Short mmCIF file of C-alpha atoms in Angstrom, two decimals:
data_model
loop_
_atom_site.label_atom_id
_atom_site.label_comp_id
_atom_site.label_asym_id
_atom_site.label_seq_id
_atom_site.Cartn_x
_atom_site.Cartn_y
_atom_site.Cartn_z
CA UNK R 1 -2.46 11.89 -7.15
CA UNK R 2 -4.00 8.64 -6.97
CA UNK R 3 -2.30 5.28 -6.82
CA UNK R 4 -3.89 1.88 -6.01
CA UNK R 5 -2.33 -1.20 -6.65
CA UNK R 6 -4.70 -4.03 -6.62
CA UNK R 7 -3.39 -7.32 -5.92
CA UNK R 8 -5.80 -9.51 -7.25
CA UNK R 9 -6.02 -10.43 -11.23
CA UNK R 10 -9.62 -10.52 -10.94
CA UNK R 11 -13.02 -11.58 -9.18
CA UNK R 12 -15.09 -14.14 -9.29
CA UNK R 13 -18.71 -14.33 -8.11
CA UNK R 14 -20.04 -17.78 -6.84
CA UNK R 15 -24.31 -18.73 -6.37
CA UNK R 16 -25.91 -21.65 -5.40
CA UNK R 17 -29.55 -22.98 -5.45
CA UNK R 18 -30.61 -23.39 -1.87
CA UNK R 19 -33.17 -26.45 -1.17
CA UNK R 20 -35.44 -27.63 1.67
CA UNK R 21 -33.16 -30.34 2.39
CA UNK R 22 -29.93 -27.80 2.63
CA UNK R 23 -29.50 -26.59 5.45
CA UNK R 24 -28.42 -23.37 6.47
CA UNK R 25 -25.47 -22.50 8.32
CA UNK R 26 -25.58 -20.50 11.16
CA UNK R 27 -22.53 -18.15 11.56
CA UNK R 28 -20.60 -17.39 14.16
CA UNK R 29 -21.15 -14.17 16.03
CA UNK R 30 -18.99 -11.39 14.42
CA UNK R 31 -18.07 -9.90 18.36
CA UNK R 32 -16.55 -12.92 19.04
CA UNK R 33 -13.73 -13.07 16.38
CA UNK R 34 -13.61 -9.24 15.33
CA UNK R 35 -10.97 -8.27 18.05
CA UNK R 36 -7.85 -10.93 17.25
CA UNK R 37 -9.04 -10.19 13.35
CA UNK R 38 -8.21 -6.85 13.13
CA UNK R 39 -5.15 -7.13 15.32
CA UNK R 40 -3.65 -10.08 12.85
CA UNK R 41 -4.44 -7.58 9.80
CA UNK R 42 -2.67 -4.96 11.53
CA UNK R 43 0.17 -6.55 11.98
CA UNK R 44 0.66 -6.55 8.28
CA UNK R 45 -0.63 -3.31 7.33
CA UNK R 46 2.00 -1.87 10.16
CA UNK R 47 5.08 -3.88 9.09
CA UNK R 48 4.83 -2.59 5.79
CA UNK R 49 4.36 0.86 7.09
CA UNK R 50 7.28 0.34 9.57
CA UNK R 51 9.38 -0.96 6.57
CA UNK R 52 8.76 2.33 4.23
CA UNK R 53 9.21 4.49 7.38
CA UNK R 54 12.71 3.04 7.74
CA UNK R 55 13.43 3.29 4.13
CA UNK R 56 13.64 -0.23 3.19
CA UNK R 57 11.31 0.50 0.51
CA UNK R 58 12.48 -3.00 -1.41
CA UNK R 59 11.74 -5.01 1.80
CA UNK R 60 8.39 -3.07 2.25
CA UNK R 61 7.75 -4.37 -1.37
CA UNK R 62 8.60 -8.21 -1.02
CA UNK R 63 6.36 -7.94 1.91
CA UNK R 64 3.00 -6.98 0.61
CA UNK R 65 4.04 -8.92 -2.73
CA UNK R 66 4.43 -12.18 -0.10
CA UNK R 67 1.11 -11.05 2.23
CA UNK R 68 -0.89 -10.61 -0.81
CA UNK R 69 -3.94 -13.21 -2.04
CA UNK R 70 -2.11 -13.87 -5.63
CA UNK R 71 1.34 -13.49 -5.72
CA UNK R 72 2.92 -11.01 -8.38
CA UNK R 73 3.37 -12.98 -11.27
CA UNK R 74 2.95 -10.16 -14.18
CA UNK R 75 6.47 -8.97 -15.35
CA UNK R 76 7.62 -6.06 -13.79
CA UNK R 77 4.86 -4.91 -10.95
CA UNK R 78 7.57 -5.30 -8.20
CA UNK R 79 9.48 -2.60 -10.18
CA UNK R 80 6.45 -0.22 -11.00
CA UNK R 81 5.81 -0.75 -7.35
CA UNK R 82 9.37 0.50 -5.88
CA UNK R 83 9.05 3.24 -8.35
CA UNK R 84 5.61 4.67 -7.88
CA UNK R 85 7.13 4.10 -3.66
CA UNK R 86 10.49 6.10 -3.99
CA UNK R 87 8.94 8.74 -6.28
CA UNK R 88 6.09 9.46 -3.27
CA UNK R 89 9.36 10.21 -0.90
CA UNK R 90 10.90 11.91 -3.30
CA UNK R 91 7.75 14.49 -3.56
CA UNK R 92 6.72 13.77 -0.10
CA UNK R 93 9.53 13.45 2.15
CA UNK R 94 10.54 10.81 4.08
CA UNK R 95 7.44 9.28 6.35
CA UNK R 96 7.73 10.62 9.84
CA UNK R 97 4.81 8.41 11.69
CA UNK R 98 1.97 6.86 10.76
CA UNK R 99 -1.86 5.81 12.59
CA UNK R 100 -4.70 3.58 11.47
CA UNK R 101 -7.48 5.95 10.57
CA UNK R 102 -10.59 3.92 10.33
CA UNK R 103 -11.25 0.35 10.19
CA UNK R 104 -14.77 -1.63 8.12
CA UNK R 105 -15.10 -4.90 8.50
CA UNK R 106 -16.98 -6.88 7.11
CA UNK R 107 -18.34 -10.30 8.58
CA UNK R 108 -15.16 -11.74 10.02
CA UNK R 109 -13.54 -12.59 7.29
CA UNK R 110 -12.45 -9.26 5.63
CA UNK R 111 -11.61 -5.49 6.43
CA UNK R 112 -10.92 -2.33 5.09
CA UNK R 113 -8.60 -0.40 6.50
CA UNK R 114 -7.27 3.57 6.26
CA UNK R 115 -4.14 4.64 7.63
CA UNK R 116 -2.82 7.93 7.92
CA UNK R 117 1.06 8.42 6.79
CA UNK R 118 2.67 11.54 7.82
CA UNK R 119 5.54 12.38 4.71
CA UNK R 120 7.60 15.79 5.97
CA UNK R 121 5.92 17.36 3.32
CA UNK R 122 2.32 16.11 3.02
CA UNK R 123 -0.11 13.40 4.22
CA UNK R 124 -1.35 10.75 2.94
CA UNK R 125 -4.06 8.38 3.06
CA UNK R 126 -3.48 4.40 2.17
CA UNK R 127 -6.23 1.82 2.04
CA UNK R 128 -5.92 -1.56 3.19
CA UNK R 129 -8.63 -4.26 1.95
CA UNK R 130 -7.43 -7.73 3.71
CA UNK R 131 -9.19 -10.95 3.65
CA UNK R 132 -8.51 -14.06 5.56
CA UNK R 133 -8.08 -17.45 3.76
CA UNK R 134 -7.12 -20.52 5.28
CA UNK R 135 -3.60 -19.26 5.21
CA UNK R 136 -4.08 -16.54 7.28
CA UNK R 137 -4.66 -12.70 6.80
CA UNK R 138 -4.15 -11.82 3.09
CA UNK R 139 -3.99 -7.88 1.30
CA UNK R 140 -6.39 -8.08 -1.55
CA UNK R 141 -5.78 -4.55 -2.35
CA UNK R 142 -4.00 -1.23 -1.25
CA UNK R 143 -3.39 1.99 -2.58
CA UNK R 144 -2.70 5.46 -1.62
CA UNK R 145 -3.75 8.82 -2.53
CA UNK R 146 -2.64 12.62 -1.60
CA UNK R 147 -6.46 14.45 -1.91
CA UNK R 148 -7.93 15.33 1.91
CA UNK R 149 -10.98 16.76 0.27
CA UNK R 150 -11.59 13.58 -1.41
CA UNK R 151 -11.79 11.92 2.37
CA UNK R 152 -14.50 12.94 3.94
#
């Protein structure tokens, strides 16, 4: 079973003209912001983790609904969300740890990240995709799914 829950109402694609009198910023070297990047994203990814391991599904829920780049504004995605949550412990189990699995970033400026969550009954994989806007670290998307062969 496969659930994703984008955040993000849709995508928009920006191009400009470059000319000889533009010119062309250099960026700043990936190494030196990559560390306190991830670690900032993490935070988020584990608070919601924490928050479902604990139970407190509905706080788990206002959390990645606040943390996310467009705020839920279509009528009843908080509820689909707590449902589509407490139906995974019900067929699960309750979560008994969790670990990040794998981290892509890409530039500085957003990530991809796959965390393992151990259910008493079965594992599960959740994706992360953050990106960082002058607010601060933001989920774009996240999702989780219950097929192992379909992670490798």
């Amino acid at each position: 079973m496969k659930r994703f829950l984008p955040m993000g109402a849709g995508a928009a694609m920006f191009s400009a003209t470059a000319s000889a009198e533009t010119p062309t910023p250099t960026p700043a070297p990936a190494t030196a912001v990559a560390a306190p990047v991830a670690a900032s994203a993490d935070v988020l990814i584990r608070t919601f983790l924490s928050s479902l391991q604990a139970g407190k599904v509905e706080e788990a829920v206002d959390g990645v609904i606040t943390a996310s780049t467009v705020p839920s504004s279509k009528p009843g995605e908080r509820d689909t969300m707590l449902t589509q949550f407490n139906a995974a412990v019900q067929a699960y189990g309750p979560i008994v740890g969790f670990e990040k699995a794998r981290a892509d970033m890409l530039g500085t400026m957003a990530t991809r990240q796959y965390y393992l969550v151990q259910h008493r009954d079965m594992l599960v994989r959740w994706e992360f995709t953050m990106v960082r806007t002058g607010a601060g670290w933001r989920i774009d998307y996240f999702g989780f799914d219950d097929q192992p062969r379909t992670w490798f």
